[in-house]
PDB file of C-alpha atoms in Angstrom:
ATOM      1  CA  GLU A   1     101.917 145.726-126.569  1.00 96.00           C
ATOM      2  CA  VAL A   2      98.288 145.923-125.823  1.00 97.00           C
ATOM      3  CA  GLN A   3      96.513 147.469-129.123  1.00 98.00           C
ATOM      4  CA  LEU A   4      93.285 147.705-130.469  1.00 98.00           C
ATOM      5  CA  ALA A   5      92.967 147.729-134.146  1.00 98.00           C
ATOM      6  CA  GLN A   6      89.935 149.710-135.747  1.00 98.00           C
ATOM      7  CA  SER A   7      88.641 148.885-139.089  1.00 98.00           C
ATOM      8  CA  ALA A   8      89.239 151.330-142.097  1.00 98.00           C
ATOM      9  CA  ALA A   9      87.027 154.460-142.717  1.00 98.00           C
ATOM     10  CA  GLU A  10      83.610 154.042-144.436  1.00 98.00           C
ATOM     11  CA  VAL A  11      81.533 156.108-146.661  1.00 98.00           C
ATOM     12  CA  LYS A  12      77.891 155.227-146.791  1.00 98.00           C
ATOM     13  CA  LYS A  13      74.631 156.146-148.185  1.00 98.00           C
ATOM     14  CA  PRO A  14      71.487 156.918-145.417  1.00 98.00           C
ATOM     15  CA  GLY A  15      69.300 153.578-145.212  1.00 97.00           C
ATOM     16  CA  GLU A  16      72.456 151.490-145.462  1.00 98.00           C
ATOM     17  CA  SER A  17      74.018 148.937-143.222  1.00 98.00           C
ATOM     18  CA  LEU A  18      77.378 148.858-141.455  1.00 98.00           C
ATOM     19  CA  LYS A  19      79.561 146.928-139.305  1.00 98.00           C
ATOM     20  CA  ILE A  20      82.847 148.008-137.729  1.00 98.00           C
ATOM     21  CA  SER A  21      85.369 146.383-136.004  1.00 98.00           C
ATOM     22  CA  CYS A  22      87.874 146.382-133.139  1.00 98.00           C
ATOM     23  CA  LYS A  23      90.302 143.818-132.831  1.00 98.00           C
ATOM     24  CA  GLY A  24      92.262 143.098-129.588  1.00 98.00           C
ATOM     25  CA  SER A  25      95.840 142.171-129.123  1.00 97.00           C
ATOM     26  CA  GLY A  26      98.607 141.737-126.656  1.00 97.00           C
ATOM     27  CA  TYR A  27      96.600 141.050-123.874  1.00 97.00           C
ATOM     28  CA  THR A  28      93.933 138.564-122.613  1.00 97.00           C
ATOM     29  CA  PHE A  29      90.838 139.634-124.644  1.00 96.00           C
ATOM     30  CA  ASN A  30      88.202 137.884-122.690  1.00 95.00           C
ATOM     31  CA  ILE A  31      88.593 139.488-119.200  1.00 94.00           C
ATOM     32  CA  TYR A  32      88.273 143.187-120.092  1.00 96.00           C
ATOM     33  CA  TRP A  33      85.159 144.886-121.676  1.00 96.00           C
ATOM     34  CA  ILE A  34      85.450 146.553-124.956  1.00 97.00           C
ATOM     35  CA  GLY A  35      83.767 149.795-125.144  1.00 98.00           C
ATOM     36  CA  TRP A  36      82.314 152.369-127.962  1.00 98.00           C
ATOM     37  CA  VAL A  37      82.744 155.926-128.040  1.00 98.00           C
ATOM     38  CA  ARG A  38      81.094 158.403-130.276  1.00 98.00           C
ATOM     39  CA  GLN A  39      82.702 161.806-131.643  1.00 98.00           C
ATOM     40  CA  MET A  40      80.683 163.682-134.011  1.00 98.00           C
ATOM     41  CA  PRO A  41      82.520 166.667-136.078  1.00 97.00           C
ATOM     42  CA  GLY A  42      84.068 169.138-133.796  1.00 96.00           C
ATOM     43  CA  LYS A  43      81.865 167.621-130.321  1.00 98.00           C
ATOM     44  CA  GLY A  44      82.843 165.957-127.378  1.00 98.00           C
ATOM     45  CA  LEU A  45      82.898 162.184-126.551  1.00 98.00           C
ATOM     46  CA  GLU A  46      79.810 159.948-125.998  1.00 98.00           C
ATOM     47  CA  TRP A  47      79.793 157.066-124.327  1.00 97.00           C
ATOM     48  CA  MET A  48      77.843 154.567-126.219  1.00 98.00           C
ATOM     49  CA  GLY A  49      77.930 151.099-124.647  1.00 97.00           C
ATOM     50  CA  ILE A  50      80.223 148.143-123.292  1.00 97.00           C
ATOM     51  CA  ILE A  51      80.377 144.475-124.056  1.00 97.00           C
ATOM     52  CA  TYR A  52      82.416 141.756-121.845  1.00 96.00           C
ATOM     53  CA  PRO A  53      83.733 139.253-124.328  1.00 96.00           C
ATOM     54  CA  GLY A  54      83.818 136.596-121.866  1.00 94.00           C
ATOM     55  CA  ASP A  55      79.891 136.405-121.991  1.00 94.00           C
ATOM     56  CA  SER A  56      78.856 138.978-124.265  1.00 95.00           C
ATOM     57  CA  ASP A  57      77.093 140.828-121.406  1.00 95.00           C
ATOM     58  CA  THR A  58      76.344 144.061-123.064  1.00 96.00           C
ATOM     59  CA  ARG A  59      75.152 147.493-121.568  1.00 96.00           C
ATOM     60  CA  TYR A  60      73.987 150.244-123.598  1.00 96.00           C
ATOM     61  CA  SER A  61      73.464 154.055-122.852  1.00 96.00           C
ATOM     62  CA  PRO A  62      69.924 155.063-122.945  1.00 95.00           C
ATOM     63  CA  SER A  63      70.964 157.558-125.994  1.00 95.00           C
ATOM     64  CA  PHE A  64      71.980 154.748-128.097  1.00 97.00           C
ATOM     65  CA  GLU A  65      69.832 151.658-127.099  1.00 96.00           C
ATOM     66  CA  GLY A  66      67.988 150.566-129.911  1.00 96.00           C
ATOM     67  CA  GLN A  67      70.224 152.799-132.246  1.00 97.00           C
ATOM     68  CA  VAL A  68      73.329 150.640-132.689  1.00 98.00           C
ATOM     69  CA  SER A  69      73.984 146.891-131.939  1.00 98.00           C
ATOM     70  CA  ILE A  70      77.678 145.967-129.964  1.00 98.00           C
ATOM     71  CA  SER A  71      78.605 141.934-130.273  1.00 98.00           C
ATOM     72  CA  VAL A  72      81.847 140.382-129.795  1.00 98.00           C
ATOM     73  CA  ASP A  73      83.721 137.236-131.604  1.00 97.00           C
ATOM     74  CA  LYS A  74      85.796 136.192-129.075  1.00 95.00           C
ATOM     75  CA  SER A  75      87.422 133.560-130.691  1.00 96.00           C
ATOM     76  CA  ILE A  76      88.987 136.221-133.095  1.00 97.00           C
ATOM     77  CA  SER A  77      89.677 138.948-130.199  1.00 98.00           C
ATOM     78  CA  THR A  78      86.929 141.088-132.272  1.00 98.00           C
ATOM     79  CA  ALA A  79      84.293 143.424-131.236  1.00 98.00           C
ATOM     80  CA  TYR A  80      81.911 144.893-133.376  1.00 98.00           C
ATOM     81  CA  LEU A  81      79.689 148.110-133.759  1.00 98.00           C
ATOM     82  CA  GLN A  82      76.367 147.845-136.176  1.00 98.00           C
ATOM     83  CA  TRP A  83      74.097 149.937-137.662  1.00 98.00           C
ATOM     84  CA  SER A  84      70.994 148.288-139.629  1.00 98.00           C
ATOM     85  CA  SER A  85      69.899 151.886-141.197  1.00 97.00           C
ATOM     86  CA  LEU A  86      72.243 154.830-141.268  1.00 98.00           C
ATOM     87  CA  LYS A  87      71.479 158.290-141.067  1.00 98.00           C
ATOM     88  CA  ALA A  88      73.419 161.213-141.864  1.00 98.00           C
ATOM     89  CA  SER A  89      73.461 162.294-138.252  1.00 97.00           C
ATOM     90  CA  ASP A  90      75.534 158.939-138.009  1.00 98.00           C
ATOM     91  CA  THR A  91      78.278 160.900-139.337  1.00 98.00           C
ATOM     92  CA  ALA A  92      81.237 160.628-136.607  1.00 98.00           C
ATOM     93  CA  ILE A  93      84.335 159.111-135.527  1.00 98.00           C
ATOM     94  CA  TYR A  94      83.952 155.851-133.509  1.00 98.00           C
ATOM     95  CA  TYR A  95      86.413 154.579-130.937  1.00 98.00           C
ATOM     96  CA  CYS A  96      86.975 151.417-129.342  1.00 98.00           C
ATOM     97  CA  ALA A  97      88.844 151.342-126.044  1.00 98.00           C
ATOM     98  CA  ARG A  98      89.588 148.471-123.512  1.00 98.00           C
ATOM     99  CA  VAL A  99      87.450 149.035-120.445  1.00 96.00           C
ATOM    100  CA  ASP A 100      88.715 147.979-116.854  1.00 92.00           C
ATOM    101  CA  TRP A 101      86.968 145.101-115.476  1.00 85.00           C
ATOM    102  CA  ASP A 102      86.436 146.747-112.253  1.00 88.00           C
ATOM    103  CA  SER A 103      86.468 150.417-112.563  1.00 87.00           C
ATOM    104  CA  TYR A 104      85.153 150.740-115.776  1.00 92.00           C
ATOM    105  CA  TYR A 105      87.521 153.105-117.153  1.00 95.00           C
ATOM    106  CA  MET A 106      88.867 153.025-120.507  1.00 97.00           C
ATOM    107  CA  ASP A 107      92.617 152.386-120.646  1.00 96.00           C
ATOM    108  CA  VAL A 108      93.605 151.615-124.135  1.00 98.00           C
ATOM    109  CA  TRP A 109      91.967 153.259-127.246  1.00 98.00           C
ATOM    110  CA  GLY A 110      91.775 152.705-130.820  1.00 98.00           C
ATOM    111  CA  LYS A 111      92.580 155.008-133.462  1.00 98.00           C
ATOM    112  CA  GLY A 112      89.166 155.267-134.132  1.00 98.00           C
ATOM    113  CA  THR A 113      86.960 154.688-137.218  1.00 98.00           C
ATOM    114  CA  THR A 114      85.631 157.454-139.313  1.00 98.00           C
ATOM    115  CA  VAL A 115      81.997 156.874-140.580  1.00 98.00           C
ATOM    116  CA  THR A 116      80.446 159.227-143.059  1.00 98.00           C
ATOM    117  CA  VAL A 117      76.954 159.011-144.174  1.00 98.00           C
ATOM    118  CA  SER A 118      75.944 161.364-147.121  1.00 97.00           C
ATOM    119  CA  SER A 119      73.525 160.841-149.906  1.00 95.00           C
TER     120      SER A 119
ATOM    121  CA  GLU B   1      71.260 159.234-116.578  1.00 90.00           C
ATOM    122  CA  ILE B   2      74.089 160.811-114.700  1.00 94.00           C
ATOM    123  CA  VAL B   3      75.177 164.164-116.229  1.00 96.00           C
ATOM    124  CA  LEU B   4      78.619 165.670-115.860  1.00 97.00           C
ATOM    125  CA  THR B   5      79.023 169.194-116.490  1.00 98.00           C
ATOM    126  CA  GLN B   6      82.551 170.551-116.525  1.00 98.00           C
ATOM    127  CA  SER B   7      83.898 174.071-116.072  1.00 95.00           C
ATOM    128  CA  PRO B   8      85.038 176.308-117.260  1.00 96.00           C
ATOM    129  CA  GLY B   9      84.642 175.460-121.089  1.00 97.00           C
ATOM    130  CA  THR B  10      87.718 177.114-121.938  1.00 98.00           C
ATOM    131  CA  LEU B  11      90.678 177.900-119.931  1.00 97.00           C
ATOM    132  CA  SER B  12      93.196 180.269-121.309  1.00 97.00           C
ATOM    133  CA  LEU B  13      96.528 179.909-119.771  1.00 97.00           C
ATOM    134  CA  SER B  14     100.331 180.487-120.364  1.00 97.00           C
ATOM    135  CA  PRO B  15     102.987 177.507-120.004  1.00 96.00           C
ATOM    136  CA  GLY B  16     104.248 177.321-116.375  1.00 96.00           C
ATOM    137  CA  GLU B  17     100.715 178.380-114.838  1.00 97.00           C
ATOM    138  CA  ARG B  18      98.150 176.082-112.831  1.00 98.00           C
ATOM    139  CA  ALA B  19      95.259 174.716-114.413  1.00 98.00           C
ATOM    140  CA  THR B  20      92.379 173.571-112.205  1.00 98.00           C
ATOM    141  CA  LEU B  21      89.310 171.868-114.305  1.00 98.00           C
ATOM    142  CA  SER B  22      85.996 170.866-112.485  1.00 98.00           C
ATOM    143  CA  CYS B  23      83.732 168.054-113.289  1.00 98.00           C
ATOM    144  CA  ARG B  24      80.567 168.147-111.318  1.00 98.00           C
ATOM    145  CA  ALA B  25      78.047 164.952-111.479  1.00 97.00           C
ATOM    146  CA  SER B  26      74.146 165.385-111.085  1.00 96.00           C
ATOM    147  CA  GLN B  27      74.086 162.493-108.968  1.00 95.00           C
ATOM    148  CA  ARG B  28      76.660 161.208-106.347  1.00 95.00           C
ATOM    149  CA  ILE B  29      79.033 158.616-108.114  1.00 94.00           C
ATOM    150  CA  SER B  30      81.953 156.479-106.542  1.00 93.00           C
ATOM    151  CA  SER B  31      85.292 157.846-106.626  1.00 94.00           C
ATOM    152  CA  SER B  32      86.176 154.498-107.931  1.00 93.00           C
ATOM    153  CA  TYR B  33      84.327 155.093-111.207  1.00 95.00           C
ATOM    154  CA  LEU B  34      85.529 158.678-112.222  1.00 97.00           C
ATOM    155  CA  ALA B  35      88.323 159.146-114.783  1.00 97.00           C
ATOM    156  CA  TRP B  36      89.851 161.693-116.574  1.00 98.00           C
ATOM    157  CA  TYR B  37      91.131 162.000-120.383  1.00 98.00           C
ATOM    158  CA  GLN B  38      93.305 163.977-122.679  1.00 98.00           C
ATOM    159  CA  GLN B  39      92.598 164.555-126.123  1.00 98.00           C
ATOM    160  CA  LYS B  40      94.676 166.499-128.776  1.00 98.00           C
ATOM    161  CA  PRO B  41      93.384 167.366-132.167  1.00 96.00           C
ATOM    162  CA  GLY B  42      93.394 164.477-134.364  1.00 96.00           C
ATOM    163  CA  GLN B  43      94.430 161.824-131.834  1.00 98.00           C
ATOM    164  CA  ALA B  44      92.520 159.211-129.811  1.00 98.00           C
ATOM    165  CA  PRO B  45      91.808 160.213-126.228  1.00 98.00           C
ATOM    166  CA  ARG B  46      94.325 159.193-123.577  1.00 98.00           C
ATOM    167  CA  LEU B  47      93.537 158.023-120.089  1.00 98.00           C
ATOM    168  CA  LEU B  48      94.999 160.653-117.377  1.00 98.00           C
ATOM    169  CA  ILE B  49      93.185 159.661-113.866  1.00 98.00           C
ATOM    170  CA  TYR B  50      91.449 156.639-112.961  1.00 97.00           C
ATOM    171  CA  GLY B  51      89.623 156.173-109.394  1.00 95.00           C
ATOM    172  CA  ALA B  52      89.463 160.079-109.138  1.00 97.00           C
ATOM    173  CA  SER B  53      93.058 160.290-108.123  1.00 97.00           C
ATOM    174  CA  SER B  54      95.219 157.452-109.618  1.00 97.00           C
ATOM    175  CA  ARG B  55      97.398 158.471-112.421  1.00 98.00           C
ATOM    176  CA  ALA B  56      97.338 155.931-115.343  1.00 97.00           C
ATOM    177  CA  THR B  57     100.890 154.502-116.167  1.00 96.00           C
ATOM    178  CA  GLY B  58     103.313 156.922-117.810  1.00 96.00           C
ATOM    179  CA  ILE B  59     101.208 160.040-116.908  1.00 98.00           C
ATOM    180  CA  PRO B  60     103.681 162.778-115.257  1.00 97.00           C
ATOM    181  CA  ASP B  61     102.806 164.011-111.518  1.00 96.00           C
ATOM    182  CA  ARG B  62     102.033 167.422-112.597  1.00 98.00           C
ATOM    183  CA  PHE B  63      98.390 165.750-113.001  1.00 98.00           C
ATOM    184  CA  ASN B  64      96.430 165.404-110.203  1.00 98.00           C
ATOM    185  CA  GLY B  65      93.142 164.352-109.672  1.00 98.00           C
ATOM    186  CA  SER B  66      90.819 164.739-106.568  1.00 97.00           C
ATOM    187  CA  GLY B  67      87.168 165.069-105.288  1.00 97.00           C
ATOM    188  CA  SER B  68      84.457 163.089-104.128  1.00 96.00           C
ATOM    189  CA  GLY B  69      80.585 162.361-104.233  1.00 96.00           C
ATOM    190  CA  THR B  70      79.515 165.238-106.671  1.00 97.00           C
ATOM    191  CA  ASP B  71      82.686 167.318-107.131  1.00 98.00           C
ATOM    192  CA  PHE B  72      85.692 166.288-108.993  1.00 98.00           C
ATOM    193  CA  THR B  73      89.002 168.086-109.820  1.00 98.00           C
ATOM    194  CA  LEU B  74      91.639 167.827-112.305  1.00 98.00           C
ATOM    195  CA  THR B  75      94.832 169.900-111.728  1.00 98.00           C
ATOM    196  CA  ILE B  76      97.923 170.289-113.827  1.00 98.00           C
ATOM    197  CA  ARG B  77     100.405 171.916-111.364  1.00 95.00           C
ATOM    198  CA  ARG B  78     102.515 173.840-114.153  1.00 95.00           C
ATOM    199  CA  LEU B  79     101.393 173.321-117.670  1.00 97.00           C
ATOM    200  CA  GLU B  80     103.940 172.226-120.264  1.00 97.00           C
ATOM    201  CA  PRO B  81     103.527 173.165-124.351  1.00 96.00           C
ATOM    202  CA  GLU B  82     102.084 169.496-124.787  1.00 97.00           C
ATOM    203  CA  ASP B  83      99.312 170.135-121.928  1.00 97.00           C
ATOM    204  CA  PHE B  84      97.212 172.179-124.016  1.00 97.00           C
ATOM    205  CA  ALA B  85      94.374 170.149-125.173  1.00 98.00           C
ATOM    206  CA  VAL B  86      90.928 169.307-124.287  1.00 98.00           C
ATOM    207  CA  TYR B  87      89.928 167.120-120.985  1.00 98.00           C
ATOM    208  CA  TYR B  88      87.159 165.028-120.407  1.00 98.00           C
ATOM    209  CA  CYS B  89      85.629 163.649-117.187  1.00 98.00           C
ATOM    210  CA  GLN B  90      83.789 160.032-117.500  1.00 98.00           C
ATOM    211  CA  GLN B  91      81.635 158.134-114.691  1.00 96.00           C
ATOM    212  CA  TYR B  92      80.389 154.578-114.751  1.00 91.00           C
ATOM    213  CA  ARG B  93      77.431 153.996-112.421  1.00 87.00           C
ATOM    214  CA  SER B  94      74.132 151.732-112.870  1.00 79.00           C
ATOM    215  CA  ALA B  95      75.350 149.937-115.977  1.00 85.00           C
ATOM    216  CA  SER B  96      75.797 153.042-117.969  1.00 88.00           C
ATOM    217  CA  GLY B  97      78.327 155.921-118.553  1.00 94.00           C
ATOM    218  CA  THR B  98      78.667 159.486-119.548  1.00 97.00           C
ATOM    219  CA  PHE B  99      81.514 162.188-120.724  1.00 98.00           C
ATOM    220  CA  GLY B 100      81.408 165.497-119.378  1.00 98.00           C
ATOM    221  CA  GLN B 101      81.219 168.247-122.542  1.00 98.00           C
ATOM    222  CA  GLY B 102      85.131 168.702-122.052  1.00 98.00           C
ATOM    223  CA  THR B 103      87.221 171.639-121.067  1.00 98.00           C
ATOM    224  CA  LYS B 104      89.793 172.969-123.798  1.00 98.00           C
ATOM    225  CA  VAL B 105      92.960 174.434-121.950  1.00 98.00           C
ATOM    226  CA  GLU B 106      94.526 177.128-124.631  1.00 97.00           C
ATOM    227  CA  ILE B 107      97.319 178.777-124.802  1.00 94.00           C
ATOM    228  CA  LYS B 108      97.067 182.482-123.876  1.00 92.00           C
TER     229      LYS B 108
END
């Protein structure tokens, strides 16, 4: 079964750093993009960016470029989303999803990681 | 960045009725890169339609996608109780993607 397992919920203070993870299983990890999607409390979905594990090619939404960093360790089939200095406005659920290599739709989703940033 | 505008914001319908959801793009996009998702409270989104009109695995045939260029539509032929949810369209073009703001289909 194709699955994406996301890391547990995090509670952080403003200014702290954070790296959350997304581990793929049940398929050939290297040949599908992994995407990240933000959902702020009570709001809609926001496309953040995608990474191709085969060569680490990364594409960001202009809204998130420079605000987060997406990376991958293909040896352990895991993608990451990282912040160097969190803000309260980063409080959200972050979903990872498998992205079709050709048409870029998100066909398998993780359950989400809740990130809470509060002083 | 391409903006997707979904309408209406909320659709109030009864089970058995037909739902028609619209997604309009600010620029022309390839049908290959237009998808629809369903999200229920407390759950991750689920892929319904990809390539504007192809149903994802396991999606009932009451869900149909259509459209091209800048105008796309998701139609739910006869609403079942489990179809009341929020629906999002999503596009990918020029190395970036965006979602629409969502349409909530609620029970009337």
